[in-house]
Short mmCIF file of C-alpha atoms in Angstrom, two decimals:
data_model
loop_
_atom_site.label_atom_id
_atom_site.label_comp_id
_atom_site.label_asym_id
_atom_site.label_seq_id
_atom_site.Cartn_x
_atom_site.Cartn_y
_atom_site.Cartn_z
CA MET O 1 -7.85 2.18 36.36
CA THR O 2 -4.50 1.58 34.13
CA ASP O 3 -2.24 4.23 34.05
CA SER O 4 -0.92 4.82 30.71
CA ALA O 5 2.27 5.29 29.52
CA GLU O 6 4.79 7.48 30.30
CA ASN O 7 2.47 8.33 33.84
CA LYS O 8 1.08 10.65 32.15
CA PRO O 9 -3.01 11.03 32.02
CA PHE O 10 -4.63 8.43 29.68
CA ARG O 11 -6.17 11.54 26.95
CA ILE O 12 -9.43 10.29 25.11
CA LEU O 13 -11.48 12.22 22.75
CA VAL O 14 -15.28 12.36 23.49
CA VAL O 15 -17.24 13.16 19.24
CA ASP O 16 -20.67 13.59 20.24
CA ASP O 17 -23.25 16.76 19.91
CA GLU O 18 -24.91 16.34 22.91
CA PRO O 19 -23.73 18.98 25.06
CA ASP O 20 -24.37 17.16 27.86
CA MET O 21 -22.68 13.57 26.60
CA GLY O 22 -19.26 15.47 27.32
CA PRO O 23 -20.06 16.81 31.79
CA LEU O 24 -21.84 13.15 31.81
CA ILE O 25 -19.16 10.58 30.42
CA THR O 26 -16.31 12.87 32.83
CA GLY O 27 -18.45 12.56 35.87
CA ILE O 28 -18.32 8.57 35.37
CA PHE O 29 -14.71 8.73 35.16
CA ARG O 30 -14.26 11.53 37.72
CA LEU O 31 -12.05 9.07 40.17
CA PRO O 32 -9.89 8.92 37.22
CA VAL O 33 -9.88 12.39 36.62
CA LYS O 34 -9.72 13.60 40.05
CA ARG O 35 -6.65 11.30 40.31
CA GLY O 36 -4.76 12.02 37.05
CA GLN O 37 -5.20 9.37 34.94
CA LEU O 38 -7.73 10.18 32.86
CA GLU O 39 -8.14 13.69 31.65
CA PHE O 40 -10.92 14.32 28.14
CA VAL O 41 -11.19 16.33 24.97
CA HIS O 42 -14.60 16.77 23.71
CA ALA O 43 -15.91 17.98 20.32
CA GLU O 44 -19.44 18.37 18.65
CA ASN O 45 -18.89 17.06 15.73
CA GLY O 46 -15.85 14.67 13.29
CA ALA O 47 -14.91 18.51 11.70
CA LYS O 48 -13.99 19.91 15.25
CA ALA O 49 -12.46 16.65 15.84
CA LEU O 50 -9.95 16.54 13.23
CA GLU O 51 -9.36 20.06 14.55
CA VAL O 52 -8.34 18.51 18.06
CA LEU O 53 -6.29 15.73 16.10
CA ASP O 54 -4.07 18.31 14.16
CA GLU O 55 -3.60 20.84 16.93
CA GLN O 56 -3.55 17.97 20.23
CA GLY O 57 -1.59 14.46 18.72
CA ASP O 58 -1.50 13.04 21.96
CA ILE O 59 -5.05 11.63 21.76
CA ASP O 60 -4.66 8.32 23.28
CA LEU O 61 -8.70 6.90 23.19
CA ILE O 62 -11.70 8.32 21.10
CA LEU O 63 -15.27 7.39 22.09
CA THR O 64 -17.75 8.55 18.66
CA ASP O 65 -21.37 9.16 18.52
CA ILE O 66 -22.55 8.38 15.23
CA ASN O 67 -25.87 10.40 14.10
CA MET O 68 -23.90 13.88 14.27
CA PRO O 69 -24.40 17.21 12.46
CA VAL O 70 -21.17 19.11 9.75
CA MET O 71 -19.34 15.81 9.83
CA ASP O 72 -21.11 12.51 11.27
CA GLY O 73 -18.88 9.00 13.30
CA LEU O 74 -18.72 7.19 10.04
CA THR O 75 -16.89 9.54 8.20
CA PHE O 76 -14.88 10.49 10.88
CA LEU O 77 -14.06 6.66 11.57
CA ASN O 78 -12.70 6.87 7.78
CA HIS O 79 -10.68 10.16 8.33
CA LEU O 80 -9.24 8.24 10.95
CA LYS O 81 -8.03 5.05 8.80
CA ASP O 82 -6.36 7.65 6.29
CA LYS O 83 -5.08 10.03 8.59
CA GLY O 84 -3.01 6.90 9.94
CA THR O 85 -4.56 7.21 13.84
CA VAL O 86 -3.07 4.94 16.08
CA ALA O 87 -5.34 5.49 18.66
CA LYS O 88 -8.20 2.94 19.02
CA SER O 89 -11.91 4.10 18.54
CA VAL O 90 -15.16 2.98 19.76
CA VAL O 91 -18.61 4.46 18.76
CA ILE O 92 -21.41 5.73 20.62
CA SER O 93 -24.68 4.78 19.03
CA ALA O 94 -28.23 3.45 19.86
CA TYR O 95 -29.44 0.38 20.82
CA ASN O 96 -31.07 -0.43 17.88
CA ASP O 97 -28.88 1.20 15.54
CA LEU O 98 -26.64 -2.70 14.21
CA LYS O 99 -26.31 -1.35 10.93
CA ASN O 100 -24.56 1.82 11.30
CA ILE O 101 -22.53 -0.12 14.69
CA ARG O 102 -21.62 -2.44 11.99
CA THR O 103 -20.42 -0.27 9.09
CA ALA O 104 -18.60 1.42 11.91
CA MET O 105 -16.73 -1.76 13.07
CA ASN O 106 -15.69 -2.75 9.99
CA ARG O 107 -14.83 1.06 9.10
CA GLY O 108 -11.75 -0.09 12.27
CA ALA O 109 -13.92 1.35 14.74
CA PHE O 110 -12.63 -0.80 18.43
CA ASP O 111 -15.82 -2.00 20.57
CA PHE O 112 -19.46 0.27 20.90
CA ILE O 113 -21.25 1.47 23.40
CA THR O 114 -24.56 1.76 22.90
CA LYS O 115 -27.06 4.50 25.12
CA PRO O 116 -28.51 5.35 27.32
CA ILE O 117 -24.94 4.96 28.85
CA ASP O 118 -23.86 3.10 31.83
CA PRO O 119 -21.75 3.37 33.74
CA ALA O 120 -20.71 -0.03 34.46
CA ASP O 121 -20.13 -0.88 29.89
CA ILE O 122 -18.54 2.10 29.31
CA LYS O 123 -15.66 1.34 32.52
CA ALA O 124 -15.32 -1.87 31.16
CA THR O 125 -15.14 -1.13 27.38
CA VAL O 126 -12.52 2.25 28.37
CA GLU O 127 -10.31 0.05 30.64
CA LYS O 128 -10.35 -2.43 27.80
CA GLY O 129 -9.26 0.23 25.54
CA ILE O 130 -6.10 1.31 27.74
CA GLY O 131 -5.16 -1.81 28.21
CA GLU O 132 -4.76 -2.70 23.80
CA MET O 133 -3.29 0.84 23.39
CA ASN O 134 -0.55 -0.16 26.63
CA VAL O 135 0.43 -2.65 24.19
CA VAL O 136 0.30 -1.16 21.23
CA TYR O 137 2.15 1.38 23.05
CA GLU O 138 5.04 -0.97 24.45
CA SER O 139 5.60 -2.62 20.91
CA LEU O 140 6.28 0.80 19.84
CA ARG O 141 8.50 1.18 22.11
CA VAL O 142 10.83 -2.37 21.45
CA LYS O 143 10.36 -1.38 17.66
CA GLN O 144 11.93 1.90 18.33
CA GLN O 145 14.79 -0.13 20.34
CA LEU O 146 15.00 -1.86 17.38
CA GLU O 147 15.85 0.42 15.20
CA GLN O 148 18.24 2.25 17.24
CA ALA O 149 19.98 -0.80 17.43
CA THR O 150 19.97 -1.11 13.78
CA ARG O 151 20.98 2.75 13.62
CA GLU O 152 23.72 2.24 15.58
CA LYS O 153 24.98 -0.97 13.39
CA GLU O 154 25.07 0.45 10.96
CA LYS O 155 26.48 3.79 12.24
CA LEU O 156 29.87 1.36 13.36
CA MET O 157 29.96 -0.56 10.07
CA ILE O 158 30.01 3.26 8.04
CA GLU O 159 32.95 4.49 10.41
CA GLN O 160 34.18 1.36 9.91
CA ASN O 161 34.38 1.83 6.25
CA GLU O 162 35.54 5.54 6.36
CA ARG O 163 38.06 4.55 8.67
CA LEU O 164 39.63 1.74 5.92
CA GLU O 165 39.39 4.16 3.00
CA ILE O 166 41.39 5.99 4.08
CA GLN O 167 44.03 3.79 4.56
CA VAL O 168 44.26 2.45 1.69
CA LYS O 169 44.12 5.71 0.21
CA GLU O 170 47.30 7.61 1.86
CA ARG O 171 49.02 3.95 2.30
CA THR O 172 50.94 4.70 5.22
CA ALA O 173 50.06 1.75 6.65
CA THR O 174 51.62 -1.45 6.05
CA ILE O 175 49.95 -5.24 5.96
CA ASN O 176 50.75 -7.09 8.94
CA GLU O 177 49.42 -3.03 10.51
CA GLN O 178 46.58 -3.41 8.38
CA LYS O 179 45.45 -7.07 9.56
CA SER O 180 46.27 -6.15 13.05
CA MET O 181 43.50 -3.56 12.97
CA LEU O 182 41.29 -5.78 11.57
CA GLU O 183 41.42 -7.43 13.85
CA ILE O 184 40.86 -5.31 16.49
CA LYS O 185 37.47 -4.40 14.90
CA ASN O 186 37.22 -7.84 14.30
CA LYS O 187 37.16 -8.49 18.01
CA GLU O 188 35.25 -5.56 19.14
CA ILE O 189 32.22 -7.05 17.14
CA VAL O 190 32.22 -10.14 18.54
CA ASP O 191 32.94 -8.66 22.27
CA SER O 192 29.54 -6.66 20.85
CA ILE O 193 27.59 -9.40 20.10
CA HIS O 194 29.26 -11.63 23.17
CA TYR O 195 28.10 -8.66 24.82
CA ALA O 196 24.57 -9.01 23.79
CA LYS O 197 24.19 -13.32 24.13
CA ARG O 198 24.55 -12.32 27.88
CA LEU O 199 21.67 -9.65 27.43
CA GLN O 200 19.47 -11.88 25.72
CA GLU O 201 20.85 -15.21 28.21
CA ALA O 202 19.48 -12.03 31.04
CA ILE O 203 16.41 -12.11 29.42
CA LEU O 204 14.95 -15.19 29.53
CA PRO O 205 13.53 -16.75 32.68
CA PRO O 206 15.93 -18.63 34.32
CA ARG O 207 15.47 -22.55 33.71
CA ASP O 208 15.60 -23.28 37.77
CA LEU O 209 12.08 -21.86 37.83
CA PHE O 210 11.38 -24.17 34.91
CA HIS O 211 12.40 -27.47 36.76
CA ALA O 212 10.71 -25.89 39.50
CA MET O 213 7.21 -25.94 37.53
CA ILE O 214 7.96 -29.45 36.10
CA ASN O 215 8.89 -32.17 38.32
CA ASP O 216 10.35 -33.84 35.08
CA GLY O 217 11.82 -31.81 32.40
CA PHE O 218 14.43 -30.74 30.34
CA ILE O 219 15.13 -27.93 27.55
CA LEU O 220 17.67 -28.67 24.95
CA TYR O 221 19.02 -25.40 23.80
CA GLN O 222 21.88 -24.04 20.87
CA SER O 223 22.34 -21.83 18.67
CA LYS O 224 23.17 -21.41 15.39
CA ASP O 225 25.39 -18.78 15.96
CA ILE O 226 26.65 -16.89 19.22
CA VAL O 227 23.20 -15.39 19.82
CA SER O 228 19.73 -16.69 19.20
CA GLY O 229 16.67 -16.28 17.31
CA ASP O 230 14.75 -19.31 18.77
CA PHE O 231 13.51 -18.85 22.33
CA TYR O 232 12.37 -20.40 25.07
CA TRP O 233 9.75 -18.63 27.77
CA PHE O 234 7.52 -19.49 30.62
CA GLY O 235 6.23 -19.13 34.04
CA ASN O 236 3.73 -19.71 36.87
CA VAL O 237 0.42 -17.01 36.74
CA GLU O 238 -2.63 -18.17 38.58
CA GLY O 239 -1.83 -21.90 38.93
CA LYS O 240 -1.41 -21.72 35.48
CA LYS O 241 1.72 -23.39 33.97
CA VAL O 242 2.69 -21.88 31.11
CA ILE O 243 5.19 -23.31 28.18
CA VAL O 244 6.47 -21.41 24.99
CA ALA O 245 9.08 -22.82 22.57
CA ALA O 246 9.35 -20.34 20.18
CA ASP O 247 11.72 -19.90 16.58
CA CYS O 248 11.78 -16.11 15.52
CA THR O 249 12.83 -14.85 11.49
CA GLY O 250 16.33 -15.83 10.68
CA HIS O 251 18.85 -16.69 13.50
CA GLY O 252 22.26 -14.28 14.40
CA VAL O 253 21.38 -10.72 15.51
CA ALA O 254 18.27 -10.35 13.37
CA GLY O 255 16.62 -13.42 15.07
CA ALA O 256 18.44 -11.99 19.31
CA LEU O 257 16.41 -9.12 18.76
CA MET O 258 12.76 -10.44 17.32
CA SER O 259 13.53 -13.06 20.39
CA MET O 260 14.09 -10.29 22.83
CA MET O 261 10.94 -8.17 21.42
CA GLY O 262 8.71 -11.62 21.49
CA ILE O 263 9.91 -12.28 25.52
CA SER O 264 9.16 -7.93 26.27
CA LEU O 265 5.09 -9.29 24.69
CA LEU O 266 4.99 -12.77 26.84
CA ASN O 267 5.23 -10.89 29.57
CA GLN O 268 2.82 -8.00 28.75
CA ILE O 269 0.48 -10.60 27.69
CA VAL O 270 0.89 -13.26 30.54
CA ASN O 271 2.13 -11.82 33.33
CA GLY O 272 1.06 -7.94 32.88
CA ASP O 273 -2.07 -9.06 31.35
CA SER O 274 -3.01 -12.49 32.65
CA VAL O 275 -4.08 -14.08 29.63
CA THR O 276 -3.42 -17.39 30.24
CA GLN O 277 -5.50 -19.25 27.29
CA PRO O 278 -2.82 -20.23 24.91
CA SER O 279 -5.17 -19.53 21.50
CA LEU O 280 -5.63 -15.95 23.41
CA ILE O 281 -1.20 -15.82 23.96
CA LEU O 282 -1.45 -16.38 20.41
CA ASP O 283 -4.30 -14.06 19.27
CA GLN O 284 -2.62 -10.32 21.38
CA LEU O 285 1.69 -11.80 19.79
CA ASP O 286 0.30 -12.06 16.22
CA LYS O 287 -1.86 -8.42 17.12
CA ALA O 288 0.72 -6.69 19.28
CA LEU O 289 3.76 -7.93 16.88
CA SER O 290 1.84 -7.25 13.71
CA VAL O 291 0.92 -3.39 15.30
CA SER O 292 4.84 -2.84 15.22
CA MET O 293 6.00 -4.88 12.13
CA LYS O 294 3.30 -2.38 10.19
CA MET O 295 5.58 0.54 11.25
CA ALA O 296 9.04 -0.98 10.23
CA GLU O 297 10.19 -0.76 6.47
CA ASN O 298 10.77 -4.35 4.42
CA ASN O 299 8.60 -6.10 7.21
CA ALA O 300 7.32 -9.18 4.85
CA HIS O 301 9.51 -12.03 6.10
CA ILE O 302 9.18 -10.73 10.46
CA GLY O 303 7.70 -13.73 11.98
CA MET O 304 7.77 -16.45 14.51
CA ASP O 305 6.30 -19.80 14.86
CA VAL O 306 4.79 -20.21 18.06
CA ALA O 307 3.78 -23.80 20.13
CA ILE O 308 2.23 -22.86 23.68
CA LEU O 309 1.26 -25.08 26.65
CA VAL O 310 -0.75 -24.34 29.64
CA PHE O 311 -1.29 -26.47 32.43
CA ASP O 312 -3.65 -26.76 34.97
CA GLU O 313 -2.56 -27.25 38.62
CA SER O 314 -3.09 -30.91 38.95
CA MET O 315 -1.00 -31.17 36.11
CA LYS O 316 -4.01 -33.30 34.68
CA GLU O 317 -4.86 -31.75 31.87
CA VAL O 318 -3.16 -29.68 29.37
CA GLN O 319 -3.83 -26.56 26.91
CA TYR O 320 -2.10 -25.91 23.92
CA ALA O 321 -1.98 -23.73 20.21
CA GLY O 322 -0.18 -23.81 17.87
CA ALA O 323 1.58 -21.57 15.64
CA ASN O 324 3.25 -23.71 12.71
CA ARG O 325 4.61 -25.70 15.65
CA PRO O 326 3.09 -29.32 16.89
CA LEU O 327 2.62 -30.30 20.06
CA TRP O 328 3.93 -34.59 20.01
CA MET O 329 2.27 -36.29 23.17
CA VAL O 330 3.98 -39.74 23.59
CA ARG O 331 1.62 -42.66 25.69
CA ASN O 332 2.61 -45.75 25.58
CA GLY O 333 4.86 -45.65 23.24
CA GLU O 334 3.13 -44.23 20.55
CA PHE O 335 2.34 -40.89 18.99
CA HIS O 336 -0.11 -38.82 19.18
CA ILE O 337 0.37 -35.58 16.86
CA THR O 338 -1.84 -32.32 17.56
CA GLN O 339 -1.44 -30.04 14.58
CA PRO O 340 -0.93 -25.97 14.38
CA ASP O 341 -2.36 -23.23 12.82
CA LYS O 342 -0.72 -23.51 9.35
CA SER O 343 0.03 -19.61 10.25
CA PRO O 344 2.89 -17.41 11.73
CA ILE O 345 2.81 -15.42 14.43
CA GLY O 346 3.01 -11.77 12.74
CA GLY O 347 4.60 -11.09 9.23
CA LEU O 348 3.24 -10.15 5.31
CA ASN O 349 0.99 -14.10 6.57
CA ALA O 350 -0.21 -12.43 9.97
CA ARG O 351 -3.77 -12.89 10.22
CA ASN O 352 -6.58 -10.06 9.08
CA GLN O 353 -8.42 -11.59 12.04
CA SER O 354 -6.74 -13.70 14.29
CA ASN O 355 -8.49 -16.97 15.76
CA PHE O 356 -5.93 -19.75 17.04
CA THR O 357 -7.12 -22.52 17.53
CA ASN O 358 -7.24 -24.04 21.25
CA HIS O 359 -6.58 -28.28 22.33
CA THR O 360 -7.21 -29.24 25.12
CA LEU O 361 -5.95 -33.10 26.40
CA ASP O 362 -6.48 -35.09 29.36
CA LEU O 363 -3.14 -36.26 30.72
CA ALA O 364 -2.09 -39.62 32.13
CA SER O 365 0.72 -40.63 34.55
CA SER O 366 4.00 -41.05 32.85
CA ASP O 367 2.35 -39.33 29.65
CA ALA O 368 6.01 -37.26 27.72
CA LEU O 369 5.42 -33.97 25.92
CA TYR O 370 7.23 -32.22 22.84
CA ILE O 371 7.55 -28.67 22.02
CA PHE O 372 10.19 -27.50 20.00
CA THR O 373 11.61 -25.80 16.66
CA ASP O 374 12.23 -26.88 13.26
CA GLY O 375 16.11 -27.12 13.49
CA PHE O 376 16.87 -30.28 14.95
CA ALA O 377 14.44 -31.84 12.81
CA ASP O 378 16.27 -29.85 9.50
CA GLN O 379 19.87 -30.20 10.62
CA PHE O 380 21.72 -32.03 7.61
CA GLY O 381 24.46 -34.83 8.81
CA GLY O 382 24.96 -38.19 8.56
CA SER O 383 26.33 -40.72 6.01
CA GLN O 384 25.32 -39.30 3.12
CA GLY O 385 24.18 -35.35 4.47
CA LYS O 386 20.45 -35.25 4.17
CA LYS O 387 18.20 -34.06 6.28
CA MET O 388 17.37 -35.83 9.92
CA MET O 389 13.24 -34.80 9.25
CA ARG O 390 10.85 -35.62 11.94
CA LYS O 391 10.72 -38.99 11.14
CA ARG O 392 14.38 -39.83 12.22
CA PHE O 393 13.78 -37.37 15.12
CA ARG O 394 10.80 -39.36 16.88
CA GLU O 395 13.13 -42.66 16.59
CA HIS O 396 15.79 -40.18 18.86
CA ILE O 397 13.18 -39.50 20.94
CA SER O 398 11.51 -43.31 20.95
CA GLY O 399 14.91 -44.45 21.91
CA SER O 400 15.31 -42.74 24.84
CA LEU O 401 11.45 -42.74 26.51
CA HIS O 402 13.11 -45.31 28.91
CA LEU O 403 15.50 -42.74 30.22
CA ALA O 404 14.71 -39.48 33.16
CA MET O 405 13.70 -36.92 31.31
CA ASP O 406 16.96 -34.58 32.54
CA GLU O 407 18.86 -38.28 30.85
CA GLN O 408 17.02 -38.06 27.61
CA GLY O 409 17.59 -34.19 26.94
CA LYS O 410 21.60 -35.41 27.33
CA ALA O 411 20.65 -38.43 24.81
CA LEU O 412 19.21 -36.12 22.02
CA HIS O 413 21.72 -33.63 22.61
CA ARG O 414 24.34 -36.54 21.06
CA HIS O 415 21.87 -37.86 18.70
CA PHE O 416 22.09 -34.67 17.00
CA GLU O 417 25.72 -33.75 17.62
CA GLU O 418 26.66 -36.99 16.20
CA TRP O 419 24.30 -36.88 13.06
CA LYS O 420 25.90 -33.40 12.33
CA GLY O 421 29.46 -34.48 12.61
CA ASP O 422 31.09 -32.15 10.82
CA HIS O 423 28.38 -30.86 8.94
CA GLU O 424 27.74 -26.68 9.34
CA GLN O 425 24.69 -26.76 11.91
CA VAL O 426 22.11 -25.08 10.23
CA ASP O 427 19.66 -23.40 12.94
CA ASP O 428 18.86 -22.62 15.82
CA ILE O 429 17.59 -25.63 18.29
CA LEU O 430 15.08 -25.62 20.96
CA VAL O 431 13.28 -28.91 22.22
CA MET O 432 11.01 -29.12 25.64
CA GLY O 433 10.44 -32.05 26.93
CA ILE O 434 8.08 -33.04 29.96
CA ARG O 435 6.78 -35.88 31.72
CA ILE O 436 3.55 -36.04 33.62
CA ASP O 437 4.19 -37.74 37.15
CA LYS O 438 4.00 -41.54 37.92
#
């Protein structure tokens, strides 16, 4: 039984008019209750349950019957939607009551359990609910950190403006003194962003781990500003090698904050929950990010594009799933492109029901695989100041296929800088290349 957030008991509200239902469920979970991991609260109908929620706001999971006097479970679920309750709901009903079960799911129920209660079924359902709620709580925690960072930044800007207004009104400082003060403050801000860069580099997985997992590969990673909205992630879980390339909304500080949220969620989903199928990783990332962003204002354009590769231990097969980011595979000099789902992770366009596509590809010796963000191909440059586009990007790759992957990454970086020339870099860039051993 998974512990809940902050090591406090995970509180479950049981709503059922049968007097023996509460003791029955409590008895099934007697060991977690005895250890202080679970705590059950009981109510005999939906109306009483709403009173409990008003009086005790820290309910984590709800188990509710459908057929009850005073207020039935379906009406209770409608009230939960109106209240904006975060806790997941599971309905309890007769095995053949499929119509009511379907209605309950449409009204926001997370799962269902049939009567008579099967101990193994209810244990698995509660464990699943606890896992989902832990993801929700982690998302809320990251959101709070993001809001705190935003408030501190706004406070710093207000304080700076107030000091400058006082200086102008008093007219006691010379132009040189004002210039000196601005330089000092600017240095403080730049130093703070450099500190944020060190934090971002610290949370990114070490590249040594990538090269320990992949014998012949490279990571080309270059931010537009001091900090980056692109990020990579990789891990080795249960014999599966998971590689991720992601592009968050925006760049600079805003993009960096989103990237840290993405890394935190991937650590939970892959390392914490051992999810290693790319499409399921995207599904859970989409749900977790959407939950966080629904609780933030002005969230319409907040999200990320992601490509995920998962190799089996033998490196003979790869699974891929993508949210707006494709997979390029080069075999015998020919490009084979696996298209992503045309949907981002999170944001206003987040799926109502996540179901990303999982692709499985057989691998052959010397195959080269590439996942990347859009910054490389979107760069303006060349003699006419045009956008590079994917066609030129593929040509750059084709021209360096004879090189070892480490050298190929360096060659792509040279091509990028030559193409960019004196133009400003327009976006963060991230390209990851992997060659299958001969």
